[in-house]
């Protein structure tokens, strides 16, 4: 278990990367740190590994404060973004390196290397040099090398970003399998929200050195707590809204609203609405039971399994709408410049404080 | 291949008469003196200017000339010692500059290469003065190899800048991730250095060792100022032999020096290509 307690860090150049961050990563879980580039994910990971020390706060591994412990004395291991496989050592020697340093017996080393080589499926490549390996294979070496040390946690810094799209998906599933089999805690850094959603047991969304929300993937997706999280995790429609004196939600140009919120909500707020919840109707008016708004199709992008439509509402706001292939086929005349009704249900909307 | 593409390639010199002449003129001017020394080292004559037929006698004589042999052994010893010392210092300074940020780092870095631009004669004179002041009262002993220590120190002063330059060029290509990966796997600073940094530096170490060895073996000016009558090096010995008489034995000795130098330089150049790749 890794605990980060009120950690702050300012670099010597005066840049504050981490602002009072607290986080708890449970034993054996696949945890993703998600956030845009430059938000401090790598720095947080490097702090767990021991490459940077916190100015304030503590890092605890299994209850022990390791804030001031050097990286070579910490029971966590890292898979670098560049893999950092040692080029002058064979695959076997790379994987054995951490064990040789620990002065473990030759026989035990051989056993453990064989074990992790099987785990990451590198059988038969033990004698190869890194220059003979593909990117995906080098990554497996980096993972095996770290796992051979039986770490309390494996830290992975954007391990898939250097692979091409096809390989990335395969490796992603592979990592999940390896994690489940080895039962080691994985802390996985990524800026790709779909990667984080698909791979992790839990995830944390970061922005500007802050952790905004922690939770299970569907929980964060369904119930974002801030507009940033709502927009970053999948795309979303963010509609400015007001609460009137009867606590009824009012949105410009939207009809059929009779949605009452409790008085804790501020007067000025946002409503979020996922694009896949918005349906379209051309040449007809939707049933009165729906909430609806009229507009003109301004963008139409066919993506294969789905179609992205942007509708410019009368209020000037853009409504993003994602149609499944089935939905698209039921609407006959989908064209740019066409007048359409967007409609959805009350339960699809989420209120957000500004 | 299209005609347009060709314009970006270097001109093919062999098709033009003027570049060809220039090329051969340069080659002859550069290498004729050297080639003539090599040829005359096989000359079967006491006098250097007249060709009397082919012989290996000069080499035999050079080999059995005790003074020449002693000087040759001195030179090899000095070159080996100053190469090793320069390498150790060069590795340490390059690692320091790469690994740490400290006050005056840039200044320190540029001071390292200063001896390259100081004229050799000034280096020689200043070292002579320095040694007389510092070691003036102390006797390091005149027995071999203690008598070579001053020369070795002097040679390190001009070998070291080249060595640290080559090693710095290499180490600046090194990815910090590699070092951190070693730390992460449990190696401490010293262990990580020997296990992962040093192997990466290998081509630079070989190249700079050959460079330092050649520089030390060839040096005349600085050695001339710092050597005494009981610590003569090969180039200094050849020079003193020339002052008595120019014999084919001198040619033979020079040829040996040329061959060693050329071989080391070619070897160094072959490895040097690897310093800045991968
Ligand atoms: N050693 C450092 N000194 C100063 N600034 C740094 C240092 N390392 C990273 N930064 C800055 O901190 C910010 C966060 O970096 P990083 O943790 O790598 O973010 P991420 O991995 O989320 O992209 C970046 O703006 C980066 O420029
Ligand atoms: Mg990063």
XYZ file of C-alpha atoms and ligand atoms in Angstrom:
660
model
C 0.000 0.000 0.000
C 1.272 3.415 -0.938
C 0.172 6.513 0.904
C 0.937 10.047 -0.089
C 0.185 12.535 2.643
C -0.074 16.265 1.971
C 2.913 16.291 -0.345
C 4.153 19.538 -1.881
C 7.144 20.034 -4.124
C 8.694 23.121 -5.671
C 11.568 22.729 -8.123
C 14.724 24.812 -7.633
C 13.592 27.090 -10.468
C 10.549 28.084 -8.400
C 7.981 25.966 -10.246
C 5.532 24.222 -7.919
C 4.709 20.806 -9.436
C 2.781 19.246 -6.566
C 0.363 21.156 -4.377
C -0.633 19.423 -1.172
C -1.327 16.076 -2.826
C -2.839 13.219 -0.848
C -3.477 9.789 -2.285
C -3.881 6.213 -1.147
C -3.112 3.303 -3.458
C -4.277 -0.080 -2.176
C -2.300 -3.292 -2.289
C -2.677 -5.233 -5.516
C -4.687 -2.693 -7.442
C -4.077 -1.330 -10.905
C -4.025 2.398 -10.310
C -3.862 5.024 -13.059
C -2.630 8.600 -12.690
C -4.373 10.536 -15.427
C -3.907 14.139 -16.444
C -2.837 16.418 -19.265
C 0.832 16.780 -20.147
C 2.771 18.844 -17.603
C 0.352 18.368 -14.709
C 2.951 16.619 -12.518
C 2.180 12.917 -13.054
C 5.776 11.951 -13.744
C 6.956 14.019 -10.789
C 4.539 12.247 -8.458
C 5.662 8.866 -9.779
C 9.324 9.827 -9.411
C 8.603 10.876 -5.861
C 7.217 7.406 -5.101
C 10.334 5.906 -6.733
C 12.599 8.193 -4.706
C 14.153 10.307 -7.460
C 12.734 13.495 -5.980
C 12.029 14.229 -2.353
C 8.975 16.076 -1.060
C 9.432 19.555 0.451
C 6.471 18.923 2.705
C 4.419 15.859 3.516
C 5.260 12.181 3.487
C 5.424 9.174 1.216
C 4.619 5.900 2.971
C 5.115 2.421 1.571
C 3.376 -0.281 3.628
C 3.071 2.142 6.497
C 6.777 3.052 6.579
C 7.790 6.645 5.930
C 10.221 6.532 2.989
C 10.197 10.261 2.212
C 13.984 10.509 2.657
C 14.980 7.026 1.492
C 17.204 6.725 -1.614
C 15.716 5.024 -4.712
C 18.038 2.015 -4.460
C 16.705 1.260 -0.994
C 13.014 1.447 -1.872
C 10.942 -1.641 -2.520
C 9.274 -0.166 -5.583
C 10.492 -0.423 -9.171
C 9.967 1.677 -12.227
C 9.409 1.101 -15.935
C 10.791 4.174 -17.675
C 9.099 5.883 -20.582
C 12.254 5.237 -22.633
C 12.411 1.671 -21.173
C 16.080 2.338 -20.232
C 17.067 -1.235 -21.052
C 20.859 -1.534 -20.648
C 22.196 -1.835 -24.217
C 25.408 -3.677 -23.343
C 23.658 -6.477 -21.439
C 21.707 -9.434 -22.815
C 18.019 -9.817 -22.008
C 18.931 -12.292 -19.281
C 21.530 -9.984 -17.722
C 19.146 -7.037 -17.859
C 16.471 -8.960 -16.002
C 18.978 -10.422 -13.546
C 20.702 -7.093 -12.856
C 18.611 -6.027 -9.883
C 19.028 -9.472 -8.326
C 22.787 -9.559 -8.911
C 23.079 -6.195 -7.173
C 21.130 -7.644 -4.254
C 23.670 -10.501 -4.055
C 21.079 -13.230 -4.456
C 22.397 -16.723 -5.206
C 22.923 -17.690 -8.855
C 20.394 -20.470 -8.642
C 17.680 -18.299 -7.161
C 18.404 -15.654 -9.820
C 18.007 -18.239 -12.582
C 14.686 -19.363 -11.099
C 13.289 -15.887 -10.785
C 14.424 -14.818 -14.255
C 12.774 -17.891 -15.759
C 9.601 -17.073 -13.851
C 9.311 -13.452 -15.058
C 10.451 -14.326 -18.569
C 7.437 -16.636 -18.748
C 5.192 -14.020 -17.189
C 6.037 -11.431 -19.863
C 6.390 -14.032 -22.629
C 9.996 -13.464 -23.609
C 10.896 -17.149 -23.770
C 13.745 -17.902 -26.155
C 15.035 -14.328 -26.222
C 17.164 -14.548 -23.053
C 20.446 -14.439 -24.953
C 19.451 -11.625 -27.341
C 20.929 -8.165 -27.069
C 18.536 -5.197 -26.768
C 19.529 -3.890 -30.214
C 17.937 -7.019 -31.706
C 14.601 -6.434 -29.971
C 11.481 -4.568 -31.108
C 10.017 -1.726 -29.042
C 7.387 -4.006 -27.551
C 9.981 -6.595 -26.575
C 12.210 -3.980 -24.949
C 9.237 -2.906 -22.918
C 8.663 -6.466 -21.778
C 12.305 -6.607 -20.696
C 11.829 -3.402 -18.698
C 8.712 -4.811 -17.026
C 10.361 -8.182 -16.341
C 13.477 -6.528 -14.938
C 11.389 -4.556 -12.464
C 9.095 -7.461 -11.531
C 12.026 -9.803 -10.927
C 12.764 -7.790 -7.791
C 9.308 -8.643 -6.412
C 8.537 -4.986 -5.713
C 5.779 -3.676 -3.458
C 4.648 -1.645 -6.461
C 5.527 -1.341 -10.127
C 5.604 2.239 -11.384
C 4.979 2.710 -15.102
C 5.496 6.097 -16.769
C 3.439 6.280 -19.969
C 4.697 2.850 -21.003
C 2.503 2.610 -24.085
C 3.046 6.053 -25.593
C 6.069 5.027 -27.660
C 4.337 2.056 -29.286
C 2.290 2.249 -32.479
C -1.510 2.093 -32.218
C -2.039 -1.605 -32.969
C 0.713 -2.771 -30.636
C -0.475 -0.401 -27.924
C -3.838 -2.081 -27.563
C -2.279 -5.533 -27.372
C 0.294 -4.418 -24.819
C -2.416 -2.734 -22.773
C -4.305 -5.996 -22.346
C -1.022 -7.770 -21.759
C -0.189 -5.426 -18.883
C -3.551 -6.068 -17.261
C -2.939 -9.812 -17.498
C 0.563 -9.507 -16.067
C -0.772 -7.397 -13.213
C -3.526 -9.853 -12.341
C -1.139 -12.817 -12.491
C 1.628 -11.225 -10.459
C -0.758 -9.471 -8.031
C 1.743 -6.615 -7.738
C 0.369 -3.085 -7.271
C 0.691 -1.192 -10.558
C 0.811 2.599 -10.660
C 0.343 3.639 -14.237
C 0.846 7.182 -15.552
C -0.955 8.262 -18.703
C -2.432 11.313 -20.401
C -4.780 9.136 -22.458
C -8.185 8.957 -20.759
C -9.426 5.928 -22.686
C -6.265 4.058 -21.700
C -6.808 4.950 -18.035
C -10.490 4.017 -18.127
C -9.914 0.673 -19.785
C -6.898 -0.466 -17.825
C -7.295 0.638 -14.227
C -9.149 -0.562 -11.152
C -9.089 2.991 -9.852
C -7.754 6.225 -11.199
C -6.828 9.728 -10.094
C -7.343 12.751 -12.327
C -4.661 15.423 -11.939
C -4.404 19.009 -13.031
C -1.666 21.564 -12.311
C -0.159 19.590 -9.441
C -3.515 18.874 -7.865
C -5.541 15.685 -7.607
C -9.110 16.569 -8.598
C -10.891 13.260 -8.261
C -10.144 9.653 -7.352
C -12.430 6.748 -8.058
C -13.379 3.748 -10.143
C -13.388 4.402 -13.893
C -17.169 4.267 -14.350
C -17.696 6.290 -11.166
C -15.470 9.098 -12.402
C -17.022 8.912 -15.844
C -20.609 8.927 -14.622
C -20.156 11.378 -11.763
C -17.434 13.894 -12.516
C -17.097 16.379 -9.679
C -15.660 19.242 -11.671
C -16.119 20.556 -15.187
C -12.450 19.812 -15.906
C -12.856 16.133 -15.038
C -16.110 15.937 -16.994
C -14.434 17.308 -20.093
C -11.138 15.444 -19.697
C -12.701 12.006 -19.132
C -14.436 11.507 -22.425
C -15.819 14.581 -24.087
C -18.860 16.307 -22.724
C -21.282 19.151 -23.290
C -20.922 21.838 -20.677
C -24.026 24.045 -20.608
C -24.136 27.205 -18.471
C -27.275 27.092 -16.310
C -29.111 29.080 -13.620
C -31.245 28.098 -10.681
C -34.378 30.228 -10.469
C -36.177 31.183 -7.244
C -38.003 27.856 -7.146
C -34.702 25.948 -7.516
C -35.640 24.955 -11.052
C -32.777 24.636 -13.539
C -32.923 27.061 -16.478
C -30.795 26.699 -19.635
C -30.954 29.223 -22.487
C -32.842 27.913 -25.511
C -33.702 24.562 -23.909
C -37.331 23.479 -23.677
C -39.109 20.988 -21.453
C -36.992 21.515 -18.347
C -38.701 20.906 -15.027
C -35.688 19.838 -13.064
C -35.535 20.781 -9.426
C -32.253 20.714 -7.456
C -31.843 21.226 -3.747
C -30.864 24.682 -2.477
C -27.195 23.723 -1.820
C -26.395 24.402 -5.469
C -25.199 27.892 -6.377
C -27.349 30.091 -8.586
C -24.803 30.040 -11.437
C -23.713 26.562 -12.414
C -23.042 24.101 -15.234
C -24.975 21.154 -16.521
C -22.956 18.388 -18.182
C -24.401 16.068 -20.748
C -22.443 13.255 -22.430
C -22.582 13.380 -26.259
C -23.726 9.760 -26.504
C -26.837 10.623 -24.437
C -27.990 13.271 -26.918
C -30.309 12.005 -29.660
C -31.294 13.780 -32.872
C -34.519 14.179 -34.757
C -34.813 15.646 -38.251
C -38.105 16.811 -39.850
C -40.161 16.140 -36.700
C -40.535 17.329 -33.126
C -39.563 14.903 -30.329
C -42.085 13.676 -27.815
C -42.969 16.265 -25.119
C -41.587 14.012 -22.360
C -38.030 14.819 -23.481
C -35.874 17.843 -22.893
C -34.972 19.419 -26.206
C -33.225 22.217 -28.079
C -33.247 23.184 -31.720
C -30.195 23.961 -33.848
C -28.327 23.554 -37.138
C -25.791 20.807 -37.918
C -22.406 22.526 -38.199
C -20.005 19.580 -38.138
C -20.504 15.991 -39.225
C -17.685 13.454 -38.800
C -18.101 9.806 -39.669
C -15.805 7.660 -37.463
C -16.884 4.143 -38.403
C -18.520 2.706 -35.300
C -19.935 6.126 -34.467
C -20.684 9.505 -35.986
C -19.867 12.800 -34.280
C -22.325 15.624 -34.934
C -22.027 19.183 -33.698
C -25.220 21.186 -33.577
C -25.171 24.955 -33.277
C -28.046 25.836 -30.967
C -30.122 29.000 -31.275
C -28.329 30.313 -28.173
C -25.027 30.069 -30.068
C -23.815 27.176 -27.914
C -22.406 24.059 -29.659
C -24.014 20.747 -28.682
C -21.838 17.688 -29.309
C -23.737 14.568 -30.158
C -22.381 11.079 -30.732
C -24.553 8.678 -32.732
C -24.029 4.951 -32.780
C -24.055 3.299 -36.191
C -27.548 1.940 -35.434
C -28.879 5.398 -34.489
C -27.335 6.988 -37.555
C -29.108 4.551 -39.854
C -32.501 5.390 -38.346
C -32.085 9.057 -39.264
C -32.494 9.398 -42.997
C -31.293 12.855 -44.006
C -28.311 13.802 -41.880
C -26.617 16.687 -43.660
C -24.591 19.792 -42.873
C -26.782 22.862 -42.435
C -29.871 20.821 -41.673
C -32.234 22.033 -38.884
C -32.514 19.405 -36.176
C -33.908 18.833 -32.699
C -31.485 17.586 -30.034
C -33.251 15.763 -27.215
C -32.375 13.913 -24.024
C -33.757 12.927 -20.627
C -33.481 14.507 -17.231
C -31.506 11.570 -15.793
C -28.744 12.107 -18.408
C -27.784 15.476 -16.983
C -25.300 16.099 -14.171
C -25.132 19.365 -12.243
C -21.672 20.883 -11.637
C -20.612 23.825 -9.540
C -18.772 26.490 -11.509
C 18.827 9.078 -60.803
C 17.492 12.426 -61.947
C 19.826 15.246 -62.858
C 18.428 17.596 -60.247
C 19.281 15.289 -57.399
C 22.880 15.090 -58.453
C 23.532 18.764 -57.885
C 23.442 18.250 -54.143
C 26.221 15.703 -54.168
C 29.883 16.706 -53.931
C 31.513 17.226 -57.305
C 33.327 14.200 -58.550
C 36.904 15.463 -58.416
C 38.383 12.878 -60.756
C 36.501 14.394 -63.702
C 38.207 17.759 -63.327
C 41.891 18.298 -63.920
C 42.490 21.200 -61.500
C 41.155 19.579 -58.321
C 43.088 16.486 -59.239
C 46.333 18.417 -59.491
C 45.641 20.154 -56.208
C 44.970 16.852 -54.523
C 48.219 15.259 -55.615
C 50.218 18.408 -54.892
C 48.944 18.359 -51.312
C 49.622 14.657 -50.937
C 53.172 14.996 -52.205
C 53.948 18.053 -50.062
C 52.596 16.344 -46.977
C 53.963 12.880 -47.373
C 57.110 13.149 -49.490
C 59.403 13.960 -46.545
C 57.959 11.110 -44.539
C 58.171 8.659 -47.407
C 61.782 9.620 -48.071
C 62.693 8.930 -44.421
C 61.110 5.507 -44.672
C 62.912 4.737 -47.930
C 66.298 5.921 -46.679
C 65.965 3.869 -43.519
C 66.660 0.878 -45.748
C 69.703 2.509 -47.317
C 72.929 0.540 -47.063
C 75.218 3.540 -46.604
C 76.870 5.497 -43.811
C 75.972 8.746 -45.484
C 72.373 9.640 -45.615
C 72.120 11.213 -49.048
C 73.445 8.504 -51.342
C 71.464 5.352 -52.131
C 73.709 2.269 -51.922
C 71.223 -0.607 -51.921
C 68.632 -2.246 -49.685
C 69.367 -3.472 -46.155
C 67.781 -4.092 -42.750
C 71.088 -3.312 -40.993
C 69.950 0.093 -39.786
C 67.115 -1.502 -37.896
C 69.440 -4.039 -36.306
C 71.790 -1.248 -35.314
C 68.959 0.811 -33.901
C 67.774 -2.193 -31.946
C 71.196 -2.830 -30.413
C 71.878 0.843 -29.679
C 71.513 0.830 -25.886
C 70.794 4.563 -25.604
C 68.093 4.382 -28.240
C 66.567 1.327 -26.630
C 66.511 2.917 -23.203
C 64.887 6.041 -24.642
C 62.311 3.935 -26.418
C 61.405 2.072 -23.240
C 61.219 5.381 -21.377
C 58.855 6.769 -23.995
C 56.554 3.759 -23.858
C 56.512 3.858 -20.049
C 55.755 7.576 -19.968
C 53.055 7.216 -22.629
C 51.398 4.314 -20.815
C 51.487 6.020 -17.426
C 50.273 9.413 -18.639
C 47.519 7.732 -20.680
C 46.203 5.857 -17.666
C 46.388 8.918 -15.405
C 44.733 11.161 -18.023
C 41.960 8.607 -18.520
C 41.196 8.403 -14.820
C 41.192 12.204 -14.464
C 39.251 12.629 -17.718
C 36.539 10.187 -16.672
C 36.222 11.848 -13.277
C 35.958 15.391 -14.632
C 33.549 14.433 -17.431
C 31.313 12.558 -14.967
C 31.398 15.452 -12.525
C 30.386 17.938 -15.225
C 27.619 15.663 -16.518
C 26.175 14.415 -13.260
C 26.149 17.524 -11.099
C 25.084 21.145 -11.355
C 27.309 23.356 -9.256
C 28.478 26.926 -9.038
C 31.190 27.696 -11.623
C 30.434 24.574 -13.639
C 30.721 26.253 -17.048
C 33.942 27.999 -16.041
C 35.407 24.745 -14.777
C 34.412 23.014 -17.997
C 36.125 25.563 -20.215
C 39.234 25.718 -18.026
C 39.774 22.029 -18.684
C 40.528 22.592 -22.336
C 42.704 25.667 -21.802
C 46.030 23.755 -22.051
C 45.102 22.924 -25.659
C 45.425 26.551 -26.731
C 48.477 27.470 -24.630
C 51.557 27.328 -26.908
C 53.630 24.267 -26.184
C 56.776 26.267 -25.630
C 55.054 28.273 -22.869
C 53.806 25.072 -21.268
C 57.346 23.697 -21.376
C 58.920 26.766 -19.801
C 56.246 27.104 -17.131
C 56.472 23.436 -16.197
C 60.251 23.726 -15.949
C 59.909 26.717 -13.598
C 57.159 24.986 -11.650
C 59.138 21.793 -11.154
C 62.247 23.716 -10.079
C 60.249 25.669 -7.515
C 58.211 22.770 -6.222
C 60.543 19.834 -6.586
C 63.740 21.887 -6.528
C 64.791 20.792 -3.091
C 63.360 17.314 -3.284
C 64.999 14.503 -5.155
C 62.573 12.059 -6.667
C 65.455 9.700 -7.265
C 67.315 9.124 -10.468
C 66.611 5.428 -10.692
C 64.074 4.115 -13.188
C 61.088 4.738 -13.195
C 61.172 7.475 -10.509
C 63.246 9.614 -12.891
C 60.263 9.721 -15.271
C 57.706 11.101 -12.816
C 58.180 14.758 -13.752
C 57.837 13.980 -17.449
C 54.720 11.937 -16.769
C 53.180 14.838 -14.856
C 54.042 17.158 -17.725
C 52.524 14.793 -20.276
C 49.334 14.447 -18.283
C 48.875 18.228 -18.448
C 48.583 18.174 -22.229
C 46.981 14.712 -22.694
C 44.239 15.257 -20.146
C 42.368 18.076 -21.981
C 41.992 15.948 -25.121
C 40.902 12.937 -23.123
C 38.313 14.860 -21.122
C 37.005 16.475 -24.321
C 36.416 13.116 -26.036
C 34.865 11.538 -22.936
C 32.654 14.585 -22.311
C 31.358 14.415 -25.877
C 30.367 10.807 -25.291
C 28.888 11.164 -21.833
C 26.688 14.063 -22.945
C 24.875 11.581 -25.196
C 24.093 9.386 -22.208
C 20.496 9.152 -21.123
C 19.895 9.936 -17.476
C 17.177 7.272 -17.480
C 19.841 4.573 -17.739
C 21.543 5.747 -14.585
C 18.246 6.112 -12.765
C 17.178 2.645 -13.904
C 20.310 1.240 -12.284
C 19.555 3.142 -9.052
C 15.991 1.900 -9.211
C 17.166 -1.702 -9.452
C 19.242 -1.319 -6.328
C 22.655 -0.077 -7.458
C 24.231 2.762 -5.511
C 26.092 5.624 -7.203
C 29.430 3.770 -7.419
C 27.950 0.473 -8.520
C 25.770 2.150 -11.156
C 28.785 4.024 -12.516
C 30.825 0.877 -13.060
C 27.907 -1.249 -14.272
C 26.149 1.028 -16.718
C 27.983 4.333 -17.299
C 31.495 2.995 -17.858
C 30.449 0.398 -20.475
C 28.737 3.159 -22.401
C 31.949 5.224 -22.365
C 34.064 2.373 -23.758
C 34.473 3.680 -27.326
C 35.472 7.102 -25.963
C 37.946 5.499 -23.579
C 39.615 3.520 -26.368
C 39.707 6.494 -28.719
C 41.062 8.899 -26.135
C 43.595 6.376 -24.845
C 45.029 6.020 -28.332
C 45.037 9.778 -28.748
C 46.786 10.356 -25.414
C 49.323 7.595 -26.071
C 50.224 9.080 -29.456
C 50.458 12.616 -28.112
C 52.739 11.507 -25.294
C 54.910 9.297 -27.485
C 55.435 12.079 -30.046
C 55.934 15.001 -27.759
C 59.225 16.801 -28.104
C 58.938 20.411 -26.926
C 57.500 19.924 -23.446
C 59.567 16.799 -22.855
C 62.740 18.624 -23.884
C 62.220 21.119 -21.047
C 61.335 18.597 -18.396
C 63.685 15.693 -19.164
C 67.149 15.408 -17.657
C 70.282 13.583 -18.914
C 69.127 10.397 -17.170
C 65.558 10.535 -18.460
C 65.712 10.795 -22.230
C 62.716 9.948 -24.392
C 62.709 8.598 -27.916
C 62.046 11.885 -29.772
C 64.594 13.712 -27.610
C 67.170 10.960 -28.232
C 66.603 11.096 -31.985
C 67.068 14.853 -31.854
C 70.350 14.532 -29.959
C 71.597 11.861 -32.378
C 70.875 14.223 -35.252
C 73.158 16.841 -33.730
C 76.151 14.507 -33.929
C 75.512 12.978 -37.316
C 72.604 12.237 -39.557
C 72.866 8.482 -39.988
C 70.448 5.989 -41.543
C 70.024 4.609 -38.006
C 68.162 7.817 -37.151
C 65.940 7.173 -40.157
C 65.228 3.666 -38.953
C 64.382 4.909 -35.472
C 62.121 7.612 -36.902
C 60.384 5.095 -39.137
C 59.559 2.943 -36.120
C 58.074 5.976 -34.398
C 56.074 6.887 -37.515
C 54.672 3.373 -37.864
C 53.575 3.219 -34.212
C 51.988 6.660 -34.431
C 50.144 5.952 -37.675
C 48.799 2.643 -36.397
C 47.582 4.184 -33.152
C 46.010 7.139 -34.953
C 44.197 4.912 -37.447
C 42.976 2.737 -34.601
C 41.829 5.788 -32.682
C 40.022 7.195 -35.717
C 38.243 3.901 -36.301
C 36.913 3.896 -32.747
C 36.275 7.642 -32.657
C 33.474 7.250 -35.188
C 31.623 5.239 -32.562
C 32.023 7.913 -29.909
C 29.244 10.073 -31.307
C 26.794 7.416 -32.470
C 24.248 5.131 -30.795
N 13.616 19.098 -12.603
C 12.695 20.023 -12.948
N 12.936 21.332 -12.755
C 12.015 22.260 -13.096
N 10.826 21.995 -13.654
C 10.517 20.702 -13.876
C 11.437 19.645 -13.548
N 10.863 18.468 -13.883
C 9.657 18.769 -14.396
N 9.443 20.102 -14.388
C 8.230 20.784 -14.814
O 7.175 20.334 -14.015
C 5.984 20.178 -14.769
C 5.401 18.811 -14.555
O 6.269 17.862 -15.084
P 5.926 16.317 -15.127
O 5.800 15.818 -13.751
O 6.931 15.673 -15.998
O 4.494 16.328 -15.813
P 3.730 15.188 -16.626
O 4.435 13.905 -16.436
O 2.356 15.195 -16.042
O 3.709 15.623 -18.045
C 6.351 20.460 -16.204
O 5.877 21.738 -16.543
C 7.851 20.428 -16.231
O 8.342 21.378 -17.134
Mg 5.375 12.651 -17.889
